[in-house]
Amino acid sequence: MQNVEQIVNGQKLFLKPEYQEVLNNKKEFESNMGSIDPSKVDEIAEWTKSWDYREKNLSREAITINPAKACQPLGAVMVALGFENTMPYVHGSHGCVAYFRSYFTRHFKEPTPCVSDSMSESAAVFGGLANMKDGLRNCNAMYKPDMIAVSTTCMAEVIGDDLNAFVIGAREEAQGELDDTAITYAHTPSFVGSHITGYDNMMKGILEQLNPDRAEKVLDEERINIIPGFEPYLGSLTEIKEISSMFGDKIVMLGDHEEQWNTGAGEYQLYSGGTSLADTKTAINAKATISLQKYSTTQTAKTIKNAWKQEYATANPIGLGGTDEFVMKLSELTGKPVPKELKKLRSQLVDAMQDSYPYMHGKKFAIYGDPDFLLGLVSFIVEMGGIPTHILCHNAPRKGWEDDMKKVLSKSLWADECNIWAGKDLWHLRSLLFTEPVDFLIGNVYGKELYRDTGIPLIRIGFPIFDRHHLHRYSISGYKGALNLLTWITNAVLDQLDEETKNIAQTDYFFDCVR
Amino acid sequence: MGPLNLENLQKEAIAEVLESYPEKVSKNRAKHLGVDSPETSKGACDTSRSNKQTVPGVMSQRGCAYAGSKGVVWGPVKDMIHISHGPIGCGQYSRAGRRNYYIGTTGIDTFVTMNFSTDFTEKDIVFGGDKKLKVALEEIDTLFPLNNGITIQSECPIGLIGDDIQAVAKKYKSESSKPTIAVSCEGFRGVSQSLGHHIANDMIRDEIMPDDSARKDFQSTPYDVAIVGDYNIGGDAWSSRILLEEMGLRVIAQWSGDATYKEMAIAPKAKLNLLHCYRSMNYIARHMEQEFGVPWIEYNFFGPTKTTESLRKIAAMFDETIQAKTEEVIAKYTAMTDEVIAKYRPKLEGKTVMLYVGGLRPRHVIGAYEDLGMEVIGTGYEFGHGDDYKRTKEDIARSTLIYDDVNEYELEAFVKKLKPDLVASGVKEKYVFQKMGLPFRQMHSWDYSGPYHGYDAFAIFAKDMDLAMNSPVWSHTKAPWDTEEKGA
């Protein structure tokens, strides 16, 4: 029973003997093996660590187990929230929207506005036009957005709703109510690609639909666009903007969701920050557009290159080399030298890397996440002399990505020991970790069970991270971001060293106060 | 605030919200909003419209049928593997978010926090996914030999592309002689999670109830009961079970938090089914009554008043030994909960609360707040039906604003108007209100605390409410240089 002086929640309550008895009593009625035959569980658990199991596991064709990717509309919602006074609107059933909002909210610890037009059985039969007509008007009346960015759930895609026609139809019947609201749209079928595909499609949709035909293009030599990609690190957005501002005041981030998920206490604002629609509408006039996530913007790139006839470049400012490239690209495009301040930040970063290198050097890492995130993180690990033994990308693009990764790995002293696992999931990774173990695992919250099973420490870098607070506020991009990466990884190595050496009178001769 | 003032304010709040709507929305929403109090006859609890289509374009908090089936009813059954059948998103967004605690070796003999998906591609949409599903079932049995069955939880496309998952499941079941259950809980079905609960219940009825293999050698006792509709969030079912066991009852099954297939199958052997979440499992309780003659009663284990009431109600269904023991249990724990109340009530007395949750909580937790001297002045259901609202009447203690399928816009407006001291709702709402400087507790996940069912759990509930209400952090919102009031 609770001691009122020291009330404990379930974590410790269930350790009390009377609760242990309850849990034990329950086993009598259970059918899971642990209750009936714990030795069978041990036997199978051991087998799952074997090469035999690994082979069976890696040859899976139909079932995905513990994925490391999400679906298209999630990315579309992120794009929408990167534009000023924009309401993400998902055409389809509302359960999806509840999921997107919860997912982002659990990661950012912030509200996530998004509406749906609640399609149901009748819409499945008759199509979702009626829902869209009502939905757009209601959304507009209640939330007074400047723009509504429409994406789709798989339901709407399967029944074949045509967004272009629907938006036109809804506008016509809105009695003028929607005349002052921009409505952009993108088809985002969940059964194609992943959340980064949805990011790409929505970004492309917004840029294309808000920008007039090429005939009206008026070149602005000083203007440069930057597309951040599906970026869960808000601090990265801040840092990219800081770096950009050192090169000019006409470098505009397209899809800047930093403030939306980083509002202060005091009052709740539905919309916050974001790229202004005015700036978005002139994106076509820029001299160039830089995408910071090549593989989150492959379709958007086509619009910029082919329709806008604009210079399109990619940079991946994660790690030292990646940031160097980004900085040099800005320097090249603006014709301005690299500012003193950045040179200083760079040298401070390199200094820090030289201070800490013994701890990452030669350590084996397994890492999973989105394609561009991985290219950046792996290049940083390589820069530090770490060994990225397993690089797993569930949503790996078919074209180009593996070659890009190989290029990154070619700089490693241990390139031959590194494995790229495209299209694999986290249950595959479990087999890899048991058969070819590493020292550290880098990834999102779903690595937690891998840590529990294998004992390999998880360094939380990625998306989503639900079970640790405020990491998303930091940067992983730019020189300061690289310093954060260095700090997190090095200190995780040192924490593990303490963990391994803390046994009194056994291993604690290495339990050092100075490192 | 006097009762009349409160009622007027609540009515004003509704009027103001309705006024700001387009006409069609206003008309629709008017039927879902109202005020009721214990004295009123035919108030909002009787008249409120519910379980209807959500207005398109509003920020509803509702989920879908898949969420109701996979997320709520089936997902917690720990020794079965639940496939999210369709595109990748649904399973990922619902992975390990509900805190359905269980004991087992995850990935070996239990699987609740994992995510199994058929990860549909365009090809599967065009050519159908039945073949892929069949292979998926085989692969699961190869890699997870200790699973005790597989369920197939349909996502939206399945019902639209003409796949016959029932046939695939039936065939596989006969080949593998393992339970293989296809649940057609496509997200577009119905208006909320609720239909998913119903569909999930129907599949338990059709697929598990007829399986009497585990019932055959079951040794019954006169004191066998089953907990139905407790998802063991934060361990709720365990802190309930202990009380029932101490009363002298034998809990033979837990549905579905920490449940196993066998527990699902032997439940009809219970002498009495104890139904906590009426909304999500009344269907199967009714079925067991009709088919197996197992009576069921509803109970409420939130807060000592309701828990004690419920224990006596349960005991009354058994003999005097049980009743006597029950009184001992009540006496033993009441001494503790009295202390809890003495400790926390002075700090919480008179504080007002607005609730917005799902299932049973919009009414069930009212008593727990009232035990602490806190006053619930607004409540509503994401996916309740008329019978939920009718039952709510018994639990409200004063004039209460009733809102069905409230959207974010309305809830924000109501909170600004009624200025409660605490809002208790879900994660999507949490940070909206915290930004206003309002203490908030998530009442789906117990805000990563709990359990909240039973006497021991009430101590945690009280401590958590005190933590939320009396944390120093709320006082920091106003900067020393601010002259005007900030926050709510």
mmCIF file of C-alpha atoms in Angstrom, chain A residues 1-11 13-14 18-19 21-23 25-36 40-42 44-48 53 56-57 59-75 87 89 93-103 105-106 108-122 124 130-132 134-144 153-156 158-159 177 189-195 262-270 394 426-427 430 444 446 449 452-453 464 466 469, chain B residues 20-22 24-25 53-64 66-67 71 78-79 83 87-90 92-98 101-110 113-122 125 132-133 135-136 139-140 142-146 148 156-157 160-161 187-192 195 218 234-236 238-239 241-242 245-246 250-254 257-263 266 332-333 336-337 339-340 343-344 407-410 412 416 427-429 431-432 434-437 448-451 455-457 459-460 463 477 486-488:
data_model
loop_
_atom_site.group_PDB
_atom_site.id
_atom_site.type_symbol
_atom_site.label_atom_id
_atom_site.label_comp_id
_atom_site.label_asym_id
_atom_site.label_seq_id
_atom_site.Cartn_x
_atom_site.Cartn_y
_atom_site.Cartn_z
ATOM 1 C CA MET A 1 0.000 0.000 0.000
ATOM 2 C CA GLN A 2 1.087 3.557 -0.581
ATOM 3 C CA ASN A 3 2.992 5.301 2.147
ATOM 4 C CA VAL A 4 1.384 8.728 2.094
ATOM 5 C CA GLU A 5 4.628 10.342 3.176
ATOM 6 C CA GLN A 6 6.284 8.908 0.121
ATOM 7 C CA ILE A 7 3.786 8.322 -2.645
ATOM 8 C CA VAL A 8 5.281 6.456 -5.587
ATOM 9 C CA ASN A 9 3.921 5.970 -9.078
ATOM 10 C CA GLY A 10 3.789 2.717 -10.987
ATOM 11 C CA GLN A 11 7.520 2.548 -11.496
ATOM 12 C CA LEU A 13 4.571 0.801 -6.767
ATOM 13 C CA PHE A 14 4.657 -2.402 -8.757
ATOM 14 C CA GLU A 18 2.021 -7.261 -2.801
ATOM 15 C CA TYR A 19 2.037 -6.187 -6.447
ATOM 16 C CA GLU A 21 2.299 -11.288 -5.995
ATOM 17 C CA VAL A 22 -0.532 -9.915 -8.145
ATOM 18 C CA LEU A 23 1.614 -10.101 -11.279
ATOM 19 C CA ASN A 25 -1.040 -14.659 -9.734
ATOM 20 C CA LYS A 26 -1.933 -13.464 -13.181
ATOM 21 C CA LYS A 27 0.485 -15.833 -14.895
ATOM 22 C CA GLU A 28 -1.738 -18.792 -14.107
ATOM 23 C CA PHE A 29 -4.233 -17.560 -16.691
ATOM 24 C CA GLU A 30 -1.808 -16.453 -19.366
ATOM 25 C CA SER A 31 -0.756 -18.087 -22.587
ATOM 26 C CA ASN A 32 2.472 -16.239 -23.253
ATOM 27 C CA MET A 33 5.554 -18.436 -23.048
ATOM 28 C CA GLY A 34 7.240 -16.430 -20.322
ATOM 29 C CA SER A 35 4.442 -17.461 -17.960
ATOM 30 C CA ILE A 36 4.271 -21.057 -19.045
ATOM 31 C CA LYS A 40 11.559 -21.538 -24.118
ATOM 32 C CA VAL A 41 11.726 -17.738 -24.147
ATOM 33 C CA ASP A 42 15.437 -17.869 -23.374
ATOM 34 C CA ILE A 44 14.207 -18.352 -28.765
ATOM 35 C CA ALA A 45 15.791 -15.131 -27.508
ATOM 36 C CA GLU A 46 19.201 -16.711 -27.993
ATOM 37 C CA TRP A 47 18.256 -17.942 -31.448
ATOM 38 C CA THR A 48 17.241 -14.425 -32.508
ATOM 39 C CA TYR A 53 18.073 -15.946 -37.551
ATOM 40 C CA LYS A 56 15.909 -15.575 -42.217
ATOM 41 C CA ASN A 57 15.289 -12.042 -40.987
ATOM 42 C CA SER A 59 15.326 -12.390 -46.425
ATOM 43 C CA ARG A 60 11.927 -11.051 -45.364
ATOM 44 C CA GLU A 61 9.905 -9.756 -48.285
ATOM 45 C CA ALA A 62 6.444 -8.894 -47.065
ATOM 46 C CA ILE A 63 6.421 -7.878 -43.425
ATOM 47 C CA THR A 64 8.062 -4.721 -42.149
ATOM 48 C CA ILE A 65 8.964 -4.767 -38.487
ATOM 49 C CA ASN A 66 9.732 -1.624 -36.536
ATOM 50 C CA PRO A 67 10.122 0.767 -39.457
ATOM 51 C CA ALA A 68 12.267 3.865 -39.476
ATOM 52 C CA LYS A 69 10.075 5.985 -41.697
ATOM 53 C CA ALA A 70 6.606 7.519 -41.761
ATOM 54 C CA CYS A 71 4.148 8.416 -44.518
ATOM 55 C CA GLN A 72 3.863 11.292 -46.975
ATOM 56 C CA PRO A 73 1.289 13.654 -45.427
ATOM 57 C CA LEU A 74 3.412 13.996 -42.274
ATOM 58 C CA GLY A 75 6.058 15.715 -44.360
ATOM 59 C CA MET A 87 -3.067 25.944 -42.066
ATOM 60 C CA TYR A 89 -5.290 20.783 -44.403
ATOM 61 C CA SER A 93 -10.088 10.841 -42.906
ATOM 62 C CA HIS A 94 -9.426 12.715 -39.670
ATOM 63 C CA GLY A 95 -7.735 9.880 -37.828
ATOM 64 C CA CYS A 96 -4.593 10.541 -39.839
ATOM 65 C CA VAL A 97 -4.522 14.151 -38.727
ATOM 66 C CA ALA A 98 -4.860 13.127 -35.096
ATOM 67 C CA TYR A 99 -1.789 10.981 -35.656
ATOM 68 C CA PHE A 100 0.283 13.673 -37.385
ATOM 69 C CA ARG A 101 -0.518 16.191 -34.687
ATOM 70 C CA SER A 102 0.299 13.809 -31.857
ATOM 71 C CA TYR A 103 3.496 12.692 -33.549
ATOM 72 C CA THR A 105 3.608 17.337 -30.648
ATOM 73 C CA ARG A 106 5.309 14.484 -28.825
ATOM 74 C CA PHE A 108 8.496 19.154 -30.233
ATOM 75 C CA LYS A 109 6.424 19.411 -27.026
ATOM 76 C CA GLU A 110 4.449 22.086 -28.843
ATOM 77 C CA PRO A 111 0.956 22.296 -30.343
ATOM 78 C CA THR A 112 0.619 21.299 -34.001
ATOM 79 C CA PRO A 113 -2.282 22.887 -35.844
ATOM 80 C CA CYS A 114 -3.710 20.883 -38.720
ATOM 81 C CA VAL A 115 -7.224 20.193 -39.940
ATOM 82 C CA SER A 116 -8.835 17.509 -42.027
ATOM 83 C CA ASP A 117 -12.103 17.347 -43.888
ATOM 84 C CA SER A 118 -13.153 14.173 -42.099
ATOM 85 C CA MET A 119 -13.979 11.961 -45.036
ATOM 86 C CA SER A 120 -15.976 8.897 -44.184
ATOM 87 C CA GLU A 121 -17.913 6.065 -45.850
ATOM 88 C CA SER A 122 -20.088 8.377 -47.879
ATOM 89 C CA ALA A 124 -15.536 6.755 -50.066
ATOM 90 C CA ALA A 130 -18.512 17.813 -50.610
ATOM 91 C CA ASN A 131 -16.127 17.469 -47.672
ATOM 92 C CA MET A 132 -13.653 19.747 -49.329
ATOM 93 C CA ASP A 134 -17.350 22.577 -46.551
ATOM 94 C CA GLY A 135 -13.936 21.947 -45.105
ATOM 95 C CA LEU A 136 -12.117 24.764 -46.856
ATOM 96 C CA ARG A 137 -14.821 27.264 -45.975
ATOM 97 C CA ASN A 138 -14.985 26.215 -42.352
ATOM 98 C CA CYS A 139 -11.234 26.139 -41.983
ATOM 99 C CA ASN A 140 -11.026 29.573 -43.506
ATOM 100 C CA ALA A 141 -13.783 31.033 -41.353
ATOM 101 C CA MET A 142 -12.469 29.623 -38.089
ATOM 102 C CA TYR A 143 -8.723 29.812 -38.417
ATOM 103 C CA LYS A 144 -8.405 32.754 -40.801
ATOM 104 C CA THR A 153 -4.413 10.753 -47.054
ATOM 105 C CA CYS A 154 -4.245 7.379 -48.766
ATOM 106 C CA MET A 155 -8.024 7.106 -48.646
ATOM 107 C CA ALA A 156 -8.477 10.135 -50.886
ATOM 108 C CA VAL A 158 -7.206 5.421 -53.533
ATOM 109 C CA ILE A 159 -10.610 6.791 -54.512
ATOM 110 C CA GLU A 177 -15.207 33.605 -48.928
ATOM 111 C CA PRO A 189 -0.180 9.111 -51.254
ATOM 112 C CA SER A 190 1.083 7.225 -48.209
ATOM 113 C CA PHE A 191 1.814 4.161 -50.292
ATOM 114 C CA VAL A 192 4.540 5.946 -52.243
ATOM 115 C CA GLY A 193 7.847 6.900 -50.641
ATOM 116 C CA SER A 194 7.893 8.224 -47.099
ATOM 117 C CA HIS A 195 7.454 11.439 -45.106
ATOM 118 C CA ASN A 262 9.091 27.168 -30.655
ATOM 119 C CA THR A 263 6.706 29.720 -29.229
ATOM 120 C CA GLY A 264 7.112 31.200 -25.797
ATOM 121 C CA ALA A 265 4.939 30.956 -22.728
ATOM 122 C CA GLY A 266 2.345 33.626 -22.160
ATOM 123 C CA GLU A 267 -0.203 33.193 -24.864
ATOM 124 C CA TYR A 268 -1.086 30.625 -27.430
ATOM 125 C CA GLN A 269 -0.734 31.611 -31.053
ATOM 126 C CA LEU A 270 -2.158 29.344 -33.685
ATOM 127 C CA HIS A 394 14.683 2.529 -44.398
ATOM 128 C CA LEU A 426 14.929 -1.774 -37.228
ATOM 129 C CA TRP A 427 14.226 -5.469 -36.730
ATOM 130 C CA ARG A 430 18.580 -5.920 -34.415
ATOM 131 C CA ASN A 444 15.596 8.101 -32.866
ATOM 132 C CA TYR A 446 12.761 3.577 -31.596
ATOM 133 C CA GLU A 449 14.303 -1.307 -27.573
ATOM 134 C CA ARG A 452 17.449 -2.794 -24.186
ATOM 135 C CA ASP A 453 17.945 -5.953 -26.222
ATOM 136 C CA PRO A 464 11.206 11.385 -33.632
ATOM 137 C CA PHE A 466 9.714 11.430 -27.676
ATOM 138 C CA HIS A 469 13.375 16.659 -23.828
ATOM 139 C CA SER B 20 -18.511 33.090 -34.565
ATOM 140 C CA TYR B 21 -19.277 30.116 -36.808
ATOM 141 C CA PRO B 22 -20.572 29.993 -40.367
ATOM 142 C CA LYS B 24 -24.190 25.661 -41.180
ATOM 143 C CA VAL B 25 -21.479 24.867 -38.640
ATOM 144 C CA GLN B 53 -19.967 13.066 -38.425
ATOM 145 C CA THR B 54 -17.322 15.659 -37.522
ATOM 146 C CA VAL B 55 -17.666 19.028 -39.233
ATOM 147 C CA PRO B 56 -15.109 19.119 -42.097
ATOM 148 C CA GLY B 57 -12.289 21.613 -41.751
ATOM 149 C CA VAL B 58 -12.325 21.984 -37.976
ATOM 150 C CA MET B 59 -9.515 20.817 -35.752
ATOM 151 C CA SER B 60 -11.209 17.826 -34.220
ATOM 152 C CA GLN B 61 -9.297 15.700 -31.757
ATOM 153 C CA ARG B 62 -10.910 12.504 -32.974
ATOM 154 C CA GLY B 63 -9.125 9.449 -34.210
ATOM 155 C CA CYS B 64 -10.305 6.702 -36.527
ATOM 156 C CA TYR B 66 -8.170 1.721 -36.959
ATOM 157 C CA ALA B 67 -7.082 3.643 -33.854
ATOM 158 C CA GLY B 71 -4.666 1.208 -30.964
ATOM 159 C CA LYS B 78 0.427 -9.002 -25.744
ATOM 160 C CA ASP B 79 1.119 -12.473 -27.057
ATOM 161 C CA ILE B 83 -0.251 -6.258 -38.338
ATOM 162 C CA PRO B 87 0.700 1.943 -45.857
ATOM 163 C CA ILE B 88 3.446 2.589 -43.339
ATOM 164 C CA GLY B 89 2.113 5.613 -41.440
ATOM 165 C CA CYS B 90 -0.713 4.334 -39.235
ATOM 166 C CA GLN B 92 4.233 4.146 -36.970
ATOM 167 C CA TYR B 93 2.143 6.962 -35.513
ATOM 168 C CA SER B 94 0.421 4.579 -33.129
ATOM 169 C CA ARG B 95 3.517 2.700 -32.058
ATOM 170 C CA ALA B 96 4.068 2.452 -28.319
ATOM 171 C CA GLY B 97 2.176 5.653 -27.587
ATOM 172 C CA ARG B 98 -0.538 4.396 -25.288
ATOM 173 C CA TYR B 101 1.883 -1.957 -19.779
ATOM 174 C CA TYR B 102 2.575 -5.654 -19.950
ATOM 175 C CA ILE B 103 4.966 -8.256 -18.628
ATOM 176 C CA GLY B 104 6.853 -10.250 -21.220
ATOM 177 C CA THR B 105 9.941 -10.437 -23.384
ATOM 178 C CA THR B 106 9.246 -8.032 -26.211
ATOM 179 C CA GLY B 107 10.022 -9.473 -29.613
ATOM 180 C CA ILE B 108 10.131 -13.018 -28.293
ATOM 181 C CA ASP B 109 6.854 -13.889 -26.576
ATOM 182 C CA THR B 110 5.148 -10.495 -26.380
ATOM 183 C CA THR B 113 5.309 -1.967 -28.387
ATOM 184 C CA MET B 114 6.463 -3.224 -31.765
ATOM 185 C CA ASN B 115 5.179 -2.181 -35.160
ATOM 186 C CA PHE B 116 4.385 -4.772 -37.797
ATOM 187 C CA SER B 117 3.376 -3.323 -41.145
ATOM 188 C CA THR B 118 2.790 -4.591 -44.648
ATOM 189 C CA ASP B 119 4.147 -1.234 -45.825
ATOM 190 C CA PHE B 120 2.003 -0.920 -48.933
ATOM 191 C CA THR B 121 3.504 0.407 -52.127
ATOM 192 C CA GLU B 122 1.709 1.565 -55.228
ATOM 193 C CA ILE B 125 -2.713 -0.753 -54.206
ATOM 194 C CA LYS B 132 1.749 -9.928 -49.651
ATOM 195 C CA LEU B 133 -0.375 -10.443 -46.569
ATOM 196 C CA VAL B 135 3.658 -14.055 -47.114
ATOM 197 C CA ALA B 136 3.719 -11.629 -44.204
ATOM 198 C CA GLU B 139 7.303 -14.656 -42.234
ATOM 199 C CA ILE B 140 5.911 -13.681 -38.854
ATOM 200 C CA THR B 142 9.015 -18.093 -38.923
ATOM 201 C CA LEU B 143 10.615 -15.236 -37.056
ATOM 202 C CA PHE B 144 8.339 -15.191 -34.004
ATOM 203 C CA PRO B 145 7.510 -18.805 -33.254
ATOM 204 C CA LEU B 146 6.157 -18.000 -29.794
ATOM 205 C CA ASN B 148 -0.083 -16.999 -30.051
ATOM 206 C CA CYS B 156 -8.008 2.765 -45.162
ATOM 207 C CA PRO B 157 -6.998 1.368 -48.566
ATOM 208 C CA LEU B 160 -11.335 0.399 -50.972
ATOM 209 C CA ILE B 161 -9.229 -1.788 -53.248
ATOM 210 C CA GLY B 187 -9.981 4.424 -40.721
ATOM 211 C CA PHE B 188 -12.683 5.966 -42.843
ATOM 212 C CA ARG B 189 -15.370 3.759 -41.309
ATOM 213 C CA GLY B 190 -17.682 5.509 -38.892
ATOM 214 C CA VAL B 191 -17.064 8.895 -37.372
ATOM 215 C CA SER B 192 -14.381 8.214 -34.780
ATOM 216 C CA LEU B 195 -16.732 2.159 -34.598
ATOM 217 C CA PHE B 218 -10.577 -24.712 -16.955
ATOM 218 C CA GLY B 234 0.460 2.956 -16.622
ATOM 219 C CA GLY B 235 -0.568 -0.284 -14.881
ATOM 220 C CA ASP B 236 -4.229 0.587 -14.152
ATOM 221 C CA TRP B 238 -2.822 -4.205 -11.947
ATOM 222 C CA SER B 239 -3.770 -1.657 -9.309
ATOM 223 C CA ARG B 241 -6.680 -6.411 -9.783
ATOM 224 C CA ILE B 242 -5.031 -6.232 -6.392
ATOM 225 C CA GLU B 245 -7.965 -10.334 -5.263
ATOM 226 C CA GLU B 246 -7.912 -8.955 -1.747
ATOM 227 C CA ARG B 250 -10.100 -14.534 -8.682
ATOM 228 C CA VAL B 251 -9.368 -12.422 -11.749
ATOM 229 C CA ILE B 252 -9.178 -14.890 -14.603
ATOM 230 C CA ALA B 253 -8.791 -12.414 -17.436
ATOM 231 C CA GLN B 254 -7.759 -8.863 -18.150
ATOM 232 C CA GLY B 257 -4.297 -4.445 -21.072
ATOM 233 C CA ASP B 258 -1.579 -7.040 -20.401
ATOM 234 C CA ALA B 259 -3.948 -9.622 -21.879
ATOM 235 C CA THR B 260 -3.035 -12.875 -23.537
ATOM 236 C CA TYR B 261 -5.023 -14.807 -26.093
ATOM 237 C CA LYS B 262 -5.907 -17.383 -23.477
ATOM 238 C CA GLU B 263 -7.355 -14.771 -21.140
ATOM 239 C CA ILE B 266 -11.452 -18.072 -21.004
ATOM 240 C CA LYS B 332 -7.689 -0.808 5.152
ATOM 241 C CA TYR B 333 -7.335 1.467 2.149
ATOM 242 C CA MET B 336 -4.654 5.601 3.606
ATOM 243 C CA THR B 337 -6.813 7.565 1.166
ATOM 244 C CA GLU B 339 -4.554 10.624 4.742
ATOM 245 C CA VAL B 340 -4.052 11.423 1.066
ATOM 246 C CA LYS B 343 -2.624 16.022 2.722
ATOM 247 C CA TYR B 344 -3.745 17.307 -0.660
ATOM 248 C CA ASN B 407 -12.652 21.072 -31.543
ATOM 249 C CA GLU B 408 -9.600 23.012 -30.553
ATOM 250 C CA TYR B 409 -11.215 26.331 -31.372
ATOM 251 C CA GLU B 410 -14.159 25.696 -29.066
ATOM 252 C CA GLU B 412 -9.833 27.221 -26.286
ATOM 253 C CA LYS B 416 -10.764 31.383 -21.862
ATOM 254 C CA VAL B 427 -1.330 15.548 -25.848
ATOM 255 C CA LYS B 428 -2.601 17.552 -28.825
ATOM 256 C CA GLU B 429 -4.247 20.006 -26.455
ATOM 257 C CA TYR B 431 0.776 22.677 -24.947
ATOM 258 C CA VAL B 432 -1.970 25.008 -26.135
ATOM 259 C CA GLN B 434 0.259 25.305 -20.935
ATOM 260 C CA LYS B 435 1.269 28.227 -23.118
ATOM 261 C CA MET B 436 -1.585 30.165 -21.605
ATOM 262 C CA GLY B 437 -0.009 29.443 -18.246
ATOM 263 C CA TYR B 448 3.567 9.475 -18.225
ATOM 264 C CA SER B 449 2.606 8.750 -14.615
ATOM 265 C CA GLY B 450 -0.135 6.528 -13.170
ATOM 266 C CA PRO B 451 -1.699 4.145 -12.540
ATOM 267 C CA TYR B 455 -6.876 3.237 -4.009
ATOM 268 C CA ASP B 456 -3.096 3.165 -4.315
ATOM 269 C CA ALA B 457 -3.469 4.890 -7.629
ATOM 270 C CA ALA B 459 -2.557 8.659 -4.058
ATOM 271 C CA ILE B 460 -0.628 9.052 -7.312
ATOM 272 C CA LYS B 463 0.105 13.845 -5.980
ATOM 273 C CA THR B 477 5.141 33.459 -17.147
ATOM 274 C CA LYS B 486 -0.184 37.528 -19.245
ATOM 275 C CA GLY B 487 -1.587 34.066 -19.525
ATOM 276 C CA ALA B 488 -5.013 32.868 -18.473
#
